[in-house]
Amino acid sequence: MSVREEFDTWASDGRDKGMEERHWHTARHVLARMPVEPDDVVLDLGTGSGYALRALREASNIRRGYGLDGAPEMLRNARSYTDDPAIAFIRGDFDALPFADDSLNHVFSMEAFYYAVDPLQTLGEIRRVLQPGGTFYCAVNYYEENVHSHAWQENISIEMTRWDRREYREAFRDAGLFVAEQDNIPDRETEIPPAAAFPTEGFETREAMVERYRELGTLLTVGVAPEQ
Ligand SMILES: C[S@@+](CC[C@H](N)C(=O)[O-])C[C@H]1O[C@@H](n2cnc3c(N)ncnc32)[C@H](O)[C@@H]1O
Protein backbone atom coordinates (compact mmCIF):
# COMPACT_ATOMS: atom_id res chain seq x y z
CA MET A 1 0.00 0.00 0.00
CA SER A 2 1.26 3.50 -0.78
CA VAL A 3 1.54 6.41 1.69
CA ARG A 4 -1.44 7.93 -0.07
CA GLU A 5 -3.63 4.82 0.27
CA GLU A 6 -2.61 4.11 3.87
CA PHE A 7 -3.03 7.62 5.23
CA ASP A 8 -6.05 8.54 3.12
CA THR A 9 -7.81 5.68 4.89
CA TRP A 10 -6.66 7.03 8.27
CA ALA A 11 -7.95 10.50 7.37
CA SER A 12 -11.31 9.18 6.14
CA ASP A 13 -11.69 7.26 9.42
CA GLY A 14 -11.02 10.45 11.42
CA ARG A 15 -7.73 9.11 12.75
CA ASP A 16 -5.99 12.40 11.93
CA LYS A 17 -7.71 13.96 14.95
CA GLY A 18 -6.86 10.98 17.15
CA MET A 19 -3.19 11.38 16.21
CA GLU A 20 -3.39 15.09 16.93
CA GLU A 21 -4.73 14.42 20.43
CA ARG A 22 -2.07 11.82 21.25
CA HIS A 23 0.87 13.56 19.62
CA TRP A 24 0.00 16.94 21.10
CA HIS A 25 1.12 15.67 24.54
CA THR A 26 4.76 15.87 23.46
CA ALA A 27 4.57 17.88 20.21
CA ARG A 28 3.57 20.99 22.13
CA HIS A 29 6.80 20.82 24.14
CA VAL A 30 8.80 20.41 20.94
CA LEU A 31 7.03 23.38 19.33
CA ALA A 32 7.68 25.49 22.43
CA ARG A 33 11.42 24.84 22.08
CA MET A 34 11.61 25.99 18.45
CA PRO A 35 13.30 29.39 18.09
CA VAL A 36 10.61 30.75 15.77
CA GLU A 37 10.30 34.47 15.14
CA PRO A 38 7.32 36.43 13.79
CA ASP A 39 8.58 36.69 10.21
CA ASP A 40 9.63 33.06 9.87
CA VAL A 41 8.54 30.52 7.27
CA VAL A 42 8.02 27.02 8.67
CA LEU A 43 7.43 23.65 7.02
CA ASP A 44 5.53 20.91 8.85
CA LEU A 45 6.71 17.68 7.22
CA GLY A 46 3.95 15.04 7.27
CA THR A 47 1.47 17.53 8.64
CA GLY A 48 -1.53 15.22 9.23
CA SER A 49 -4.30 17.40 10.68
CA GLY A 50 -2.05 20.48 10.52
CA TYR A 51 -2.27 21.17 14.26
CA ALA A 52 1.40 22.17 14.54
CA LEU A 53 1.04 25.08 12.13
CA ARG A 54 -2.18 26.25 13.76
CA ALA A 55 -0.39 26.25 17.11
CA LEU A 56 2.68 28.05 15.77
CA ARG A 57 0.53 30.74 14.19
CA GLU A 58 -1.29 31.27 17.47
CA ALA A 59 1.79 31.29 19.67
CA SER A 60 4.40 32.94 17.45
CA ASN A 61 2.54 34.53 14.55
CA ILE A 62 4.95 33.09 11.98
CA ARG A 63 4.69 34.70 8.54
CA ARG A 64 3.96 31.52 6.64
CA GLY A 65 3.37 27.86 7.44
CA TYR A 66 3.46 25.08 4.87
CA GLY A 67 2.00 21.70 5.75
CA LEU A 68 3.30 19.03 3.41
CA ASP A 69 1.70 15.61 3.19
CA GLY A 70 1.44 12.81 0.65
CA ALA A 71 -2.16 11.91 1.47
CA PRO A 72 -4.81 14.13 -0.21
CA GLU A 73 -7.51 13.21 2.35
CA MET A 74 -5.23 14.30 5.20
CA LEU A 75 -4.76 17.61 3.41
CA ARG A 76 -8.47 17.98 2.80
CA ASN A 77 -9.14 17.52 6.54
CA ALA A 78 -6.26 19.83 7.51
CA ARG A 79 -7.65 22.60 5.27
CA SER A 80 -11.07 22.24 6.88
CA TYR A 81 -9.66 22.93 10.36
CA THR A 82 -8.37 26.43 9.57
CA ASP A 83 -9.12 29.41 7.39
CA ASP A 84 -5.84 31.13 8.20
CA PRO A 85 -4.50 32.53 4.87
CA ALA A 86 -0.92 32.27 6.19
CA ILE A 87 -1.15 28.47 6.30
CA ALA A 88 -0.96 26.47 3.07
CA PHE A 89 -1.28 22.72 2.73
CA ILE A 90 0.69 21.13 -0.07
CA ARG A 91 0.75 17.65 -1.51
CA GLY A 92 4.27 16.32 -1.87
CA ASP A 93 6.73 13.61 -0.95
CA PHE A 94 9.51 13.72 1.63
CA ASP A 95 12.03 12.71 -1.03
CA ALA A 96 11.61 15.83 -3.20
CA LEU A 97 10.54 18.91 -1.27
CA PRO A 98 8.81 21.51 -3.47
CA PHE A 99 10.76 24.46 -2.07
CA ALA A 100 13.69 26.52 -3.32
CA ASP A 101 17.17 26.22 -1.79
CA ASP A 102 17.63 28.22 1.45
CA SER A 103 13.97 29.23 1.51
CA LEU A 104 12.74 28.07 4.94
CA ASN A 105 13.59 29.10 8.48
CA HIS A 106 12.47 25.92 10.23
CA VAL A 107 11.23 22.42 9.53
CA PHE A 108 9.14 20.58 12.14
CA SER A 109 8.12 16.96 11.88
CA MET A 110 6.17 14.84 14.37
CA GLU A 111 5.76 11.08 13.94
CA ALA A 112 6.36 11.22 10.20
CA PHE A 113 10.07 11.25 9.32
CA TYR A 114 10.54 7.48 9.63
CA TYR A 115 8.03 6.87 6.83
CA ALA A 116 10.43 8.41 4.30
CA VAL A 117 11.32 5.88 1.61
CA ASP A 118 14.89 7.19 1.67
CA PRO A 119 15.47 9.06 4.96
CA LEU A 120 18.98 10.16 3.97
CA GLN A 121 17.59 11.73 0.80
CA THR A 122 14.92 13.44 2.91
CA LEU A 123 17.55 14.85 5.27
CA GLY A 124 19.48 16.12 2.24
CA GLU A 125 16.34 17.83 1.02
CA ILE A 126 15.73 19.42 4.42
CA ARG A 127 19.32 20.66 4.49
CA ARG A 128 18.87 22.09 0.97
CA VAL A 129 15.70 24.05 1.73
CA LEU A 130 16.83 25.43 5.12
CA GLN A 131 18.40 28.83 5.30
CA PRO A 132 21.79 29.02 7.07
CA GLY A 133 21.01 28.83 10.79
CA GLY A 134 17.63 27.23 10.06
CA THR A 135 16.54 24.31 12.21
CA PHE A 136 14.99 20.88 11.80
CA TYR A 137 12.99 19.68 14.83
CA CYS A 138 12.50 15.97 14.24
CA ALA A 139 10.26 14.17 16.75
CA VAL A 140 9.58 10.43 16.61
CA ASN A 141 7.99 7.83 18.85
CA TYR A 142 9.14 4.93 16.67
CA TYR A 143 12.83 4.44 17.40
CA GLU A 144 15.17 1.68 18.47
CA GLU A 145 15.38 2.45 22.21
CA ASN A 146 11.58 2.55 22.42
CA VAL A 147 11.06 -1.21 22.48
CA HIS A 148 7.35 -0.60 23.00
CA SER A 149 7.13 0.81 19.46
CA HIS A 150 8.81 -2.07 17.65
CA ALA A 151 5.61 -3.97 16.89
CA TRP A 152 4.06 -0.97 15.13
CA GLN A 153 5.58 -2.06 11.81
CA GLU A 154 3.31 -5.13 11.86
CA ASN A 155 0.23 -2.92 11.65
CA ILE A 156 1.21 -0.75 8.70
CA SER A 157 2.07 -1.62 5.13
CA ILE A 158 4.65 1.16 4.64
CA GLU A 159 8.27 0.30 5.42
CA MET A 160 9.39 2.26 8.50
CA THR A 161 12.97 3.22 9.44
CA ARG A 162 13.89 2.40 13.04
CA TRP A 163 17.06 4.28 13.93
CA ASP A 164 18.53 4.63 17.40
CA ARG A 165 19.62 7.91 18.95
CA ARG A 166 23.14 7.64 17.58
CA GLU A 167 21.94 6.79 14.06
CA TYR A 168 19.76 9.91 14.06
CA ARG A 169 22.73 12.07 15.05
CA GLU A 170 25.03 10.47 12.48
CA ALA A 171 22.48 10.78 9.66
CA PHE A 172 21.87 14.45 10.48
CA ARG A 173 25.62 15.12 10.39
CA ASP A 174 26.07 13.16 7.15
CA ALA A 175 23.40 15.40 5.60
CA GLY A 176 25.35 18.51 6.63
CA LEU A 177 23.26 19.47 9.67
CA PHE A 178 24.84 20.24 13.03
CA VAL A 179 23.17 18.34 15.88
CA ALA A 180 22.20 21.04 18.37
CA GLU A 181 20.20 18.87 20.74
CA GLN A 182 18.84 15.40 21.32
CA ASP A 183 16.35 14.65 24.06
CA ASN A 184 13.55 12.41 25.22
CA ILE A 185 10.34 14.36 25.77
CA PRO A 186 8.11 12.52 28.27
CA ASP A 187 4.36 12.22 27.78
CA ARG A 188 2.90 13.21 31.16
CA GLU A 189 -0.71 13.30 29.95
CA THR A 190 -1.52 9.79 28.75
CA GLU A 191 -3.35 8.25 31.66
CA ILE A 192 -1.64 5.26 33.25
CA PRO A 193 -4.02 2.94 35.13
CA PRO A 194 -3.22 1.41 38.53
CA ALA A 195 -1.11 -1.76 38.61
CA ALA A 196 -4.16 -3.98 39.16
CA ALA A 197 -5.47 -3.03 35.69
CA PHE A 198 -2.57 -4.79 33.93
CA PRO A 199 -2.09 -6.56 31.63
CA THR A 200 -3.96 -4.21 29.29
CA GLU A 201 -4.34 -4.47 25.53
CA GLY A 202 -1.11 -2.53 25.04
CA PHE A 203 1.08 -3.34 28.04
CA GLU A 204 1.92 -6.37 30.17
CA THR A 205 2.79 -4.32 33.26
CA ARG A 206 2.36 -0.81 34.64
CA GLU A 207 6.16 -0.44 34.69
CA ALA A 208 6.28 -1.02 30.94
CA MET A 209 3.66 1.67 30.33
CA VAL A 210 5.47 4.10 32.62
CA GLU A 211 8.69 3.47 30.71
CA ARG A 212 6.96 3.97 27.35
CA TYR A 213 5.30 7.28 28.20
CA ARG A 214 7.00 8.90 31.18
CA GLU A 215 10.60 7.87 30.50
CA LEU A 216 11.17 7.18 26.79
CA GLY A 217 8.42 9.38 25.36
CA THR A 218 9.22 11.15 22.10
CA LEU A 219 12.77 11.25 20.74
CA LEU A 220 13.66 14.75 19.58
CA THR A 221 16.70 15.41 17.41
CA VAL A 222 17.42 19.00 16.44
CA GLY A 223 19.54 19.80 13.39
CA VAL A 224 20.88 23.22 12.43
CA ALA A 225 21.90 24.23 8.91
CA PRO A 226 25.41 25.70 8.95
CA GLU A 227 26.23 29.27 8.01
CA GLN A 228 27.77 29.23 4.53
C1 LIG B 1 1.59 9.35 11.67
S1 LIG B 1 1.08 10.74 10.69
C2 LIG B 1 1.59 12.11 11.71
C3 LIG B 1 0.83 13.38 11.39
C4 LIG B 1 1.12 14.57 12.28
N1 LIG B 1 2.47 15.06 12.10
C5 LIG B 1 0.84 14.29 13.74
O1 LIG B 1 1.71 14.50 14.59
O2 LIG B 1 -0.28 13.84 14.06
C6 LIG B 1 2.30 10.77 9.38
C7 LIG B 1 1.91 11.68 8.22
O3 LIG B 1 3.01 11.74 7.30
C8 LIG B 1 2.53 11.58 5.98
N2 LIG B 1 3.59 10.90 5.21
C9 LIG B 1 4.19 9.73 5.50
N3 LIG B 1 5.15 9.45 4.61
C10 LIG B 1 5.15 10.46 3.72
C11 LIG B 1 5.93 10.74 2.57
N4 LIG B 1 6.90 9.92 2.16
N5 LIG B 1 5.69 11.89 1.90
C12 LIG B 1 4.70 12.73 2.31
N6 LIG B 1 3.94 12.52 3.41
C13 LIG B 1 4.15 11.40 4.10
C14 LIG B 1 1.27 10.74 6.10
O4 LIG B 1 0.39 10.93 5.02
C15 LIG B 1 0.70 11.20 7.45
O5 LIG B 1 -0.24 12.23 7.32
Coordinates of N, CA and C in Angstrom, one line a residue, residues 69-165:
D69 N 2.1 17.0 2.9 CA 1.7 15.6 3.2 C 1.5 14.9 1.9
G70 N 1.6 13.6 1.9 CA 1.4 12.8 0.6 C 0.0 12.3 0.5
A71 N -0.8 12.5 1.5 CA -2.2 11.9 1.5 C -3.2 13.0 1.3
P72 N -3.9 13.1 0.1 CA -4.8 14.1 -0.2 C -5.9 14.3 0.8
E73 N -6.4 13.1 1.4 CA -7.5 13.2 2.3 C -7.0 13.9 3.6
M74 N -5.8 13.6 4.0 CA -5.2 14.3 5.2 C -5.2 15.8 5.0
L75 N -4.8 16.2 3.7 CA -4.8 17.6 3.4 C -6.1 18.2 3.4
R76 N -7.1 17.5 2.9 CA -8.5 18.0 2.8 C -9.0 18.3 4.2
N77 N -8.7 17.3 5.1 CA -9.1 17.5 6.5 C -8.4 18.7 7.1
A78 N -7.1 18.8 6.9 CA -6.3 19.8 7.5 C -6.8 21.2 7.1
R79 N -7.1 21.3 5.8 CA -7.7 22.6 5.3 C -9.0 23.0 5.9
S80 N -9.7 21.9 6.3 CA -11.1 22.2 6.9 C -11.0 22.7 8.3
Y81 N -9.8 22.5 9.0 CA -9.7 22.9 10.4 C -9.2 24.4 10.6
T82 N -8.9 25.0 9.4 CA -8.4 26.4 9.6 C -8.7 27.2 8.3
D83 N -9.0 28.5 8.6 CA -9.1 29.4 7.4 C -8.0 30.5 7.4
D84 N -7.0 30.2 8.1 CA -5.8 31.1 8.2 C -5.1 31.2 6.8
P85 N -5.1 32.4 6.2 CA -4.5 32.5 4.9 C -3.0 32.4 4.9
A86 N -2.4 32.4 6.1 CA -0.9 32.3 6.2 C -0.5 30.8 6.2
I87 N -1.5 29.9 6.3 CA -1.2 28.5 6.3 C -1.6 27.9 5.0
A88 N -0.6 27.2 4.3 CA -1.0 26.5 3.1 C -0.6 25.0 3.2
F89 N -1.5 24.2 2.7 CA -1.3 22.7 2.7 C -1.0 22.2 1.3
I90 N 0.1 21.5 1.2 CA 0.7 21.1 -0.1 C 0.9 19.6 -0.2
R91 N 0.5 19.1 -1.3 CA 0.7 17.6 -1.5 C 2.2 17.5 -2.0
G92 N 2.9 16.6 -1.4 CA 4.3 16.3 -1.9 C 4.8 15.1 -1.2
D93 N 6.1 14.8 -1.5 CA 6.7 13.6 -0.9 C 8.0 14.1 -0.2
F94 N 8.3 13.4 0.8 CA 9.5 13.7 1.6 C 10.8 13.7 0.8
D95 N 10.8 12.9 -0.3 CA 12.0 12.7 -1.0 C 12.3 13.9 -2.0
A96 N 11.4 14.7 -2.3 CA 11.6 15.8 -3.2 C 10.8 17.0 -2.7
L97 N 11.3 17.8 -1.9 CA 10.5 18.9 -1.3 C 10.3 20.0 -2.3
P98 N 9.1 20.5 -2.5 CA 8.8 21.5 -3.5 C 9.1 22.9 -3.0
F99 N 10.3 23.1 -2.6 CA 10.8 24.5 -2.1 C 12.1 24.8 -2.6
A100 N 12.4 26.1 -2.8 CA 13.7 26.5 -3.3 C 14.8 26.3 -2.3
D101 N 16.0 26.3 -2.7 CA 17.2 26.2 -1.8 C 17.1 27.4 -0.8
D102 N 17.5 27.2 0.4 CA 17.6 28.2 1.5 C 16.4 29.1 1.6
S103 N 15.2 28.4 1.5 CA 14.0 29.2 1.5 C 13.2 29.2 2.8
L104 N 13.5 28.2 3.7 CA 12.7 28.1 4.9 C 13.6 28.4 6.2
N105 N 12.9 28.9 7.2 CA 13.6 29.1 8.5 C 13.6 27.9 9.4
H106 N 12.5 27.1 9.4 CA 12.5 25.9 10.2 C 11.6 24.8 9.6
V107 N 12.0 23.6 9.9 CA 11.2 22.4 9.5 C 10.9 21.7 10.8
F108 N 9.6 21.4 11.0 CA 9.1 20.6 12.1 C 8.6 19.3 11.6
S109 N 8.8 18.2 12.3 CA 8.1 17.0 11.9 C 7.8 16.1 13.1
M110 N 6.6 15.7 13.2 CA 6.2 14.8 14.4 C 5.6 13.5 13.9
E111 N 6.2 12.4 14.3 CA 5.8 11.1 13.9 C 5.6 10.9 12.4
A112 N 6.5 11.4 11.7 CA 6.4 11.2 10.2 C 7.7 10.9 9.5
F113 N 8.8 11.4 10.0 CA 10.1 11.3 9.3 C 10.4 9.8 9.0
Y114 N 10.1 8.9 9.9 CA 10.5 7.5 9.6 C 9.7 6.8 8.5
Y115 N 8.7 7.4 8.0 CA 8.0 6.9 6.8 C 8.7 7.2 5.5
A116 N 9.7 8.0 5.5 CA 10.4 8.4 4.3 C 11.0 7.1 3.6
V117 N 10.8 7.0 2.3 CA 11.3 5.9 1.6 C 12.8 5.9 1.7
D118 N 13.4 7.1 1.6 CA 14.9 7.2 1.7 C 15.2 8.3 2.7
P119 N 15.3 8.0 4.0 CA 15.5 9.1 5.0 C 16.7 9.9 4.8
L120 N 17.8 9.3 4.2 CA 19.0 10.2 4.0 C 18.7 11.2 2.9
Q121 N 18.0 10.8 1.9 CA 17.6 11.7 0.8 C 16.7 12.8 1.4
T122 N 15.8 12.5 2.3 CA 14.9 13.4 2.9 C 15.7 14.4 3.7
L123 N 16.7 13.9 4.5 CA 17.6 14.8 5.3 C 18.3 15.8 4.3
G124 N 18.8 15.3 3.2 CA 19.5 16.1 2.2 C 18.6 17.2 1.7
E125 N 17.3 16.9 1.5 CA 16.3 17.8 1.0 C 16.1 18.9 2.1
I126 N 16.0 18.5 3.3 CA 15.7 19.4 4.4 C 16.9 20.4 4.5
R127 N 18.1 19.8 4.4 CA 19.3 20.7 4.5 C 19.3 21.7 3.3
R128 N 18.9 21.2 2.2 CA 18.9 22.1 1.0 C 17.9 23.3 1.1
V129 N 16.7 23.0 1.7 CA 15.7 24.1 1.7 C 15.9 25.0 2.9
L130 N 16.7 24.6 3.9 CA 16.8 25.4 5.1 C 17.8 26.6 4.8
Q131 N 17.5 27.7 5.3 CA 18.4 28.8 5.3 C 19.5 28.5 6.3
P132 N 20.7 29.2 6.1 CA 21.8 29.0 7.1 C 21.3 29.4 8.4
G133 N 21.5 28.6 9.4 CA 21.0 28.8 10.8 C 19.6 28.3 11.0
G134 N 19.0 27.8 9.9 CA 17.6 27.2 10.1 C 17.7 25.9 10.8
T135 N 16.5 25.5 11.4 CA 16.5 24.3 12.2 C 15.6 23.2 11.7
F136 N 15.9 22.0 12.0 CA 15.0 20.9 11.8 C 14.7 20.2 13.1
Y137 N 13.4 20.3 13.6 CA 13.0 19.7 14.8 C 12.3 18.4 14.5
C138 N 13.0 17.3 14.7 CA 12.5 16.0 14.2 C 12.1 15.1 15.5
A139 N 10.8 14.9 15.6 CA 10.3 14.2 16.7 C 9.7 12.8 16.3
V140 N 10.1 11.8 17.0 CA 9.6 10.4 16.6 C 9.3 9.6 17.9
N141 N 8.3 8.8 17.8 CA 8.0 7.8 18.8 C 8.4 6.4 18.5
Y142 N 8.7 6.2 17.2 CA 9.1 4.9 16.7 C 10.6 5.0 16.5
Y143 N 11.4 4.4 17.5 CA 12.8 4.4 17.4 C 13.4 3.3 18.2
E144 N 14.6 2.9 18.0 CA 15.2 1.7 18.5 C 15.0 1.5 20.0
E145 N 15.4 2.6 20.7 CA 15.4 2.5 22.2 C 14.0 2.3 22.7
N146 N 13.0 2.7 22.0 CA 11.6 2.6 22.4 C 11.1 1.2 22.0
V147 N 11.4 0.2 22.8 CA 11.1 -1.2 22.5 C 9.5 -1.4 22.4
H148 N 8.8 -0.5 23.0 CA 7.3 -0.6 23.0 C 6.8 -0.2 21.6
S149 N 7.6 0.4 20.8 CA 7.1 0.8 19.5 C 7.5 -0.2 18.4
H150 N 8.3 -1.2 18.7 CA 8.8 -2.1 17.7 C 7.7 -2.8 16.9
A151 N 6.7 -3.2 17.6 CA 5.6 -4.0 16.9 C 4.8 -3.1 15.9
W152 N 4.9 -1.8 16.0 CA 4.1 -1.0 15.1 C 4.2 -1.3 13.7
Q153 N 5.4 -1.7 13.2 CA 5.6 -2.1 11.8 C 4.6 -3.1 11.3
E154 N 4.2 -4.0 12.3 CA 3.3 -5.1 11.9 C 1.9 -4.6 11.4
N155 N 1.6 -3.4 11.9 CA 0.2 -2.9 11.6 C 0.1 -1.9 10.5
I156 N 1.2 -1.7 9.8 CA 1.2 -0.7 8.7 C 2.0 -1.3 7.5
S157 N 1.5 -1.0 6.3 CA 2.1 -1.6 5.1 C 3.3 -0.8 4.6
I158 N 3.5 0.4 5.1 CA 4.7 1.2 4.6 C 5.9 0.8 5.5
E159 N 7.0 0.6 4.8 CA 8.3 0.3 5.4 C 8.7 1.5 6.3
M160 N 9.0 1.2 7.6 CA 9.4 2.3 8.5 C 10.9 2.1 8.9
T161 N 11.6 3.2 9.1 CA 13.0 3.2 9.4 C 13.1 3.3 11.0
R162 N 13.8 2.3 11.6 CA 13.9 2.4 13.0 C 15.3 2.6 13.4
W163 N 15.7 3.9 13.5 CA 17.1 4.3 13.9 C 17.1 4.4 15.4
D164 N 18.3 4.3 16.0 CA 18.5 4.6 17.4 C 19.0 6.1 17.5
R165 N 19.2 6.5 18.7 CA 19.6 7.9 19.0 C 20.9 8.3 18.2

